[in-house]
mmCIF file of C-alpha atoms in Angstrom:
data_model
loop_
_atom_site.group_PDB
_atom_site.id
_atom_site.type_symbol
_atom_site.label_atom_id
_atom_site.label_comp_id
_atom_site.label_asym_id
_atom_site.label_seq_id
_atom_site.Cartn_x
_atom_site.Cartn_y
_atom_site.Cartn_z
ATOM 1 C CA UNK Z 252 -2.448 33.068 -5.958
ATOM 2 C CA UNK Z 253 -4.542 35.356 -3.929
ATOM 3 C CA UNK Z 254 -8.309 35.316 -3.583
ATOM 4 C CA UNK Z 255 -10.290 38.303 -2.135
ATOM 5 C CA UNK Z 256 -13.639 38.250 -0.644
ATOM 6 C CA UNK Z 257 -14.993 41.075 1.338
ATOM 7 C CA UNK Z 258 -12.585 41.817 4.209
ATOM 8 C CA UNK Z 259 -10.739 38.422 3.911
ATOM 9 C CA UNK Z 260 -7.793 37.436 1.900
ATOM 10 C CA UNK Z 261 -7.126 33.855 1.257
ATOM 11 C CA UNK Z 262 -3.794 32.664 0.204
ATOM 12 C CA UNK Z 263 -3.636 29.366 -1.887
ATOM 13 C CA UNK Z 264 -0.282 27.631 -1.867
ATOM 14 C CA UNK Z 265 0.585 25.053 -4.376
ATOM 15 C CA UNK Z 266 2.645 22.347 -2.602
ATOM 16 C CA UNK Z 267 5.190 20.234 -4.213
ATOM 17 C CA UNK Z 268 4.202 16.804 -3.118
ATOM 18 C CA UNK Z 269 7.263 14.531 -3.414
ATOM 19 C CA UNK Z 270 10.617 16.237 -3.961
ATOM 20 C CA UNK Z 271 13.505 14.384 -5.813
ATOM 21 C CA UNK Z 272 15.438 14.549 -2.716
ATOM 22 C CA UNK Z 273 13.095 12.449 -0.621
ATOM 23 C CA UNK Z 274 14.033 8.725 -0.844
ATOM 24 C CA UNK Z 275 11.591 5.969 0.353
ATOM 25 C CA UNK Z 276 13.167 2.848 1.560
ATOM 26 C CA UNK Z 277 11.138 -0.480 2.004
ATOM 27 C CA UNK Z 278 12.346 -2.930 4.571
ATOM 28 C CA UNK Z 279 11.053 -6.031 5.957
ATOM 29 C CA UNK Z 280 9.771 -5.774 9.428
ATOM 30 C CA UNK Z 281 8.105 -7.675 12.267
ATOM 31 C CA UNK Z 282 4.461 -7.104 13.085
ATOM 32 C CA UNK Z 283 5.413 -5.736 16.504
ATOM 33 C CA UNK Z 284 7.354 -3.167 14.742
ATOM 34 C CA UNK Z 285 4.163 -1.439 13.622
ATOM 35 C CA UNK Z 286 2.825 1.369 16.039
ATOM 36 C CA UNK Z 287 -0.861 0.707 16.852
ATOM 37 C CA UNK Z 288 -1.821 4.430 17.232
ATOM 38 C CA UNK Z 289 -0.086 5.516 13.839
ATOM 39 C CA UNK Z 290 -1.448 2.688 11.794
ATOM 40 C CA UNK Z 291 -4.916 1.624 13.184
ATOM 41 C CA UNK Z 292 -6.297 -0.045 10.141
ATOM 42 C CA UNK Z 293 -3.323 -2.373 9.905
ATOM 43 C CA UNK Z 294 -3.522 -2.996 13.790
ATOM 44 C CA UNK Z 295 -7.020 -4.257 13.077
ATOM 45 C CA UNK Z 296 -5.482 -7.153 11.055
ATOM 46 C CA UNK Z 297 -2.849 -7.894 13.529
ATOM 47 C CA UNK Z 298 -4.663 -10.971 14.808
ATOM 48 C CA UNK Z 299 -4.938 -12.638 11.580
ATOM 49 C CA UNK Z 300 -1.196 -12.107 10.644
ATOM 50 C CA UNK Z 301 0.880 -15.205 10.937
ATOM 51 C CA UNK Z 302 4.536 -16.149 10.246
ATOM 52 C CA UNK Z 303 3.781 -16.903 6.534
ATOM 53 C CA UNK Z 304 2.901 -13.037 5.961
ATOM 54 C CA UNK Z 305 5.590 -10.750 5.189
ATOM 55 C CA UNK Z 306 5.392 -7.279 6.646
ATOM 56 C CA UNK Z 307 6.961 -4.327 4.997
ATOM 57 C CA UNK Z 308 7.676 -0.900 6.379
ATOM 58 C CA UNK Z 309 8.277 2.010 4.286
ATOM 59 C CA UNK Z 310 10.599 4.800 5.455
ATOM 60 C CA UNK Z 311 11.074 8.154 4.643
ATOM 61 C CA UNK Z 312 14.173 9.562 6.554
ATOM 62 C CA UNK Z 313 14.169 6.842 9.134
ATOM 63 C CA UNK Z 314 10.501 7.548 9.879
ATOM 64 C CA UNK Z 315 7.756 4.838 8.846
ATOM 65 C CA UNK Z 316 5.135 6.279 6.754
ATOM 66 C CA UNK Z 317 3.538 3.340 5.339
ATOM 67 C CA UNK Z 318 3.200 -0.547 5.992
ATOM 68 C CA UNK Z 319 1.912 -3.460 4.052
ATOM 69 C CA UNK Z 320 1.398 -6.984 4.472
ATOM 70 C CA UNK Z 321 1.818 -9.369 1.711
ATOM 71 C CA UNK Z 322 0.635 -13.099 1.442
ATOM 72 C CA UNK Z 323 3.222 -14.874 -0.677
ATOM 73 C CA UNK Z 324 2.010 -17.321 -3.274
ATOM 74 C CA UNK Z 325 0.548 -20.529 -2.147
ATOM 75 C CA UNK Z 326 3.873 -22.454 -2.253
ATOM 76 C CA UNK Z 327 5.187 -20.554 0.651
ATOM 77 C CA UNK Z 328 2.292 -20.017 2.960
ATOM 78 C CA UNK Z 329 1.403 -23.528 4.030
ATOM 79 C CA UNK Z 330 -1.958 -23.395 3.034
ATOM 80 C CA UNK Z 331 -3.223 -20.766 5.644
ATOM 81 C CA UNK Z 332 -4.411 -18.312 2.694
ATOM 82 C CA UNK Z 333 -5.425 -19.386 -1.020
ATOM 83 C CA UNK Z 334 -3.536 -16.986 -3.119
ATOM 84 C CA UNK Z 335 -4.561 -18.303 -6.515
ATOM 85 C CA UNK Z 336 -0.937 -18.736 -7.439
ATOM 86 C CA UNK Z 337 -0.110 -14.968 -7.014
ATOM 87 C CA UNK Z 338 1.004 -13.086 -4.056
ATOM 88 C CA UNK Z 339 -1.898 -10.886 -2.270
ATOM 89 C CA UNK Z 340 -1.417 -7.351 -0.843
ATOM 90 C CA UNK Z 341 -3.353 -8.169 2.202
ATOM 91 C CA UNK Z 342 -3.199 -4.949 4.113
ATOM 92 C CA UNK Z 343 -1.681 -1.528 2.917
ATOM 93 C CA UNK Z 344 -1.975 1.670 5.084
ATOM 94 C CA UNK Z 345 -0.252 5.059 4.758
ATOM 95 C CA UNK Z 346 0.031 7.265 7.888
ATOM 96 C CA UNK Z 347 -2.806 9.727 8.179
ATOM 97 C CA UNK Z 348 -0.653 12.671 8.100
ATOM 98 C CA UNK Z 349 0.927 11.528 4.759
ATOM 99 C CA UNK Z 350 -2.012 10.635 2.987
ATOM 100 C CA UNK Z 351 -2.978 12.540 -0.266
ATOM 101 C CA UNK Z 352 0.729 13.573 -0.865
ATOM 102 C CA UNK Z 353 1.972 10.934 -3.266
ATOM 103 C CA UNK Z 354 3.571 8.748 -0.825
ATOM 104 C CA UNK Z 355 0.900 6.068 -1.135
ATOM 105 C CA UNK Z 356 1.394 5.743 -4.833
ATOM 106 C CA UNK Z 357 5.342 5.749 -4.357
ATOM 107 C CA UNK Z 358 5.195 3.067 -1.800
ATOM 108 C CA UNK Z 359 2.823 0.801 -3.976
ATOM 109 C CA UNK Z 360 5.264 1.372 -6.984
ATOM 110 C CA UNK Z 361 8.085 0.314 -4.748
ATOM 111 C CA UNK Z 362 6.264 -2.771 -3.446
ATOM 112 C CA UNK Z 363 5.437 -3.917 -6.915
ATOM 113 C CA UNK Z 364 8.651 -3.203 -8.550
ATOM 114 C CA UNK Z 365 11.203 -4.106 -5.876
ATOM 115 C CA UNK Z 366 9.558 -6.508 -3.562
ATOM 116 C CA UNK Z 367 6.933 -8.499 -5.276
ATOM 117 C CA UNK Z 368 8.653 -10.782 -8.105
ATOM 118 C CA UNK Z 369 5.334 -12.282 -9.539
ATOM 119 C CA UNK Z 370 3.880 -10.664 -12.736
ATOM 120 C CA UNK Z 371 0.477 -10.736 -11.215
ATOM 121 C CA UNK Z 372 -0.541 -9.384 -7.902
ATOM 122 C CA UNK Z 373 -3.785 -9.768 -6.206
ATOM 123 C CA UNK Z 374 -5.264 -7.268 -3.829
ATOM 124 C CA UNK Z 375 -8.221 -7.279 -1.295
ATOM 125 C CA UNK Z 376 -9.514 -3.922 -0.415
ATOM 126 C CA UNK Z 377 -12.551 -2.149 0.952
ATOM 127 C CA UNK Z 378 -14.750 -0.170 -1.785
ATOM 128 C CA UNK Z 379 -13.826 3.115 -0.011
ATOM 129 C CA UNK Z 380 -10.130 2.786 -1.386
ATOM 130 C CA UNK Z 381 -10.755 1.032 -4.589
ATOM 131 C CA UNK Z 382 -10.426 4.056 -6.576
ATOM 132 C CA UNK Z 383 -6.766 4.611 -5.500
ATOM 133 C CA UNK Z 384 -5.911 1.061 -6.579
ATOM 134 C CA UNK Z 385 -7.479 1.480 -9.878
ATOM 135 C CA UNK Z 386 -5.386 4.813 -10.678
ATOM 136 C CA UNK Z 387 -2.310 2.514 -9.927
ATOM 137 C CA UNK Z 388 -3.415 0.014 -12.554
ATOM 138 C CA UNK Z 389 -5.451 -2.675 -10.442
ATOM 139 C CA UNK Z 390 -8.689 -3.923 -12.155
ATOM 140 C CA UNK Z 391 -11.539 -5.013 -10.184
ATOM 141 C CA UNK Z 392 -12.261 -8.699 -10.568
ATOM 142 C CA UNK Z 393 -15.060 -9.552 -8.118
ATOM 143 C CA UNK Z 394 -16.697 -8.086 -4.982
ATOM 144 C CA UNK Z 395 -16.871 -10.529 -2.035
ATOM 145 C CA UNK Z 396 -20.224 -9.637 -0.628
ATOM 146 C CA UNK Z 397 -19.712 -11.652 2.604
ATOM 147 C CA UNK Z 398 -16.716 -9.483 3.555
ATOM 148 C CA UNK Z 399 -17.649 -6.369 1.597
ATOM 149 C CA UNK Z 400 -14.294 -6.463 -0.006
ATOM 150 C CA UNK Z 401 -13.287 -5.872 -3.495
ATOM 151 C CA UNK Z 402 -10.843 -8.399 -5.070
ATOM 152 C CA UNK Z 403 -8.560 -6.786 -7.491
ATOM 153 C CA UNK Z 404 -5.759 -7.723 -9.770
ATOM 154 C CA UNK Z 405 -2.707 -6.264 -11.270
ATOM 155 C CA UNK Z 406 -0.527 -7.289 -14.050
ATOM 156 C CA UNK Z 407 2.950 -5.785 -14.567
ATOM 157 C CA UNK Z 408 3.078 -4.193 -18.103
ATOM 158 C CA UNK Z 409 6.728 -5.315 -18.483
ATOM 159 C CA UNK Z 410 8.715 -7.578 -16.250
ATOM 160 C CA UNK Z 411 11.478 -5.255 -14.567
ATOM 161 C CA UNK Z 412 14.684 -6.806 -13.419
ATOM 162 C CA UNK Z 413 14.755 -6.735 -9.551
ATOM 163 C CA UNK Z 414 18.012 -5.731 -7.773
ATOM 164 C CA UNK Z 415 18.869 -7.908 -4.886
#
């Protein structure tokens, strides 16, 4: 599609976001495997991440495109976080150059379908990204005014068998 305005011609290209050939893999990683420069939001949480929190890297062609920290349910985390009996997505960040292309949605789907076995998932997020999570099926449960965080919850529509 071409738009013409005076002496300028603007060409608008439609970009296919994720092709069928692109496969994203999710892998359990160590906190030190996450680049401070590429994932600055995640880096701001590094000091509060302990051994009970599981860190997952999302890889496209061996390149990390997203990272997430998941707090397992309370039976596994030795009481360092209160999880209300469900795992919590504590941090989730997509690389800045991969945002808006559908990778975040795909990574969250992988996290919920393949990694988190619970039917209910809790999420803490800033108000700025709440809309992203709502599009994926999370519902706002309450706002923690002291931390300016939204507490959201996702319930799986149907339990999918998890391949091991």
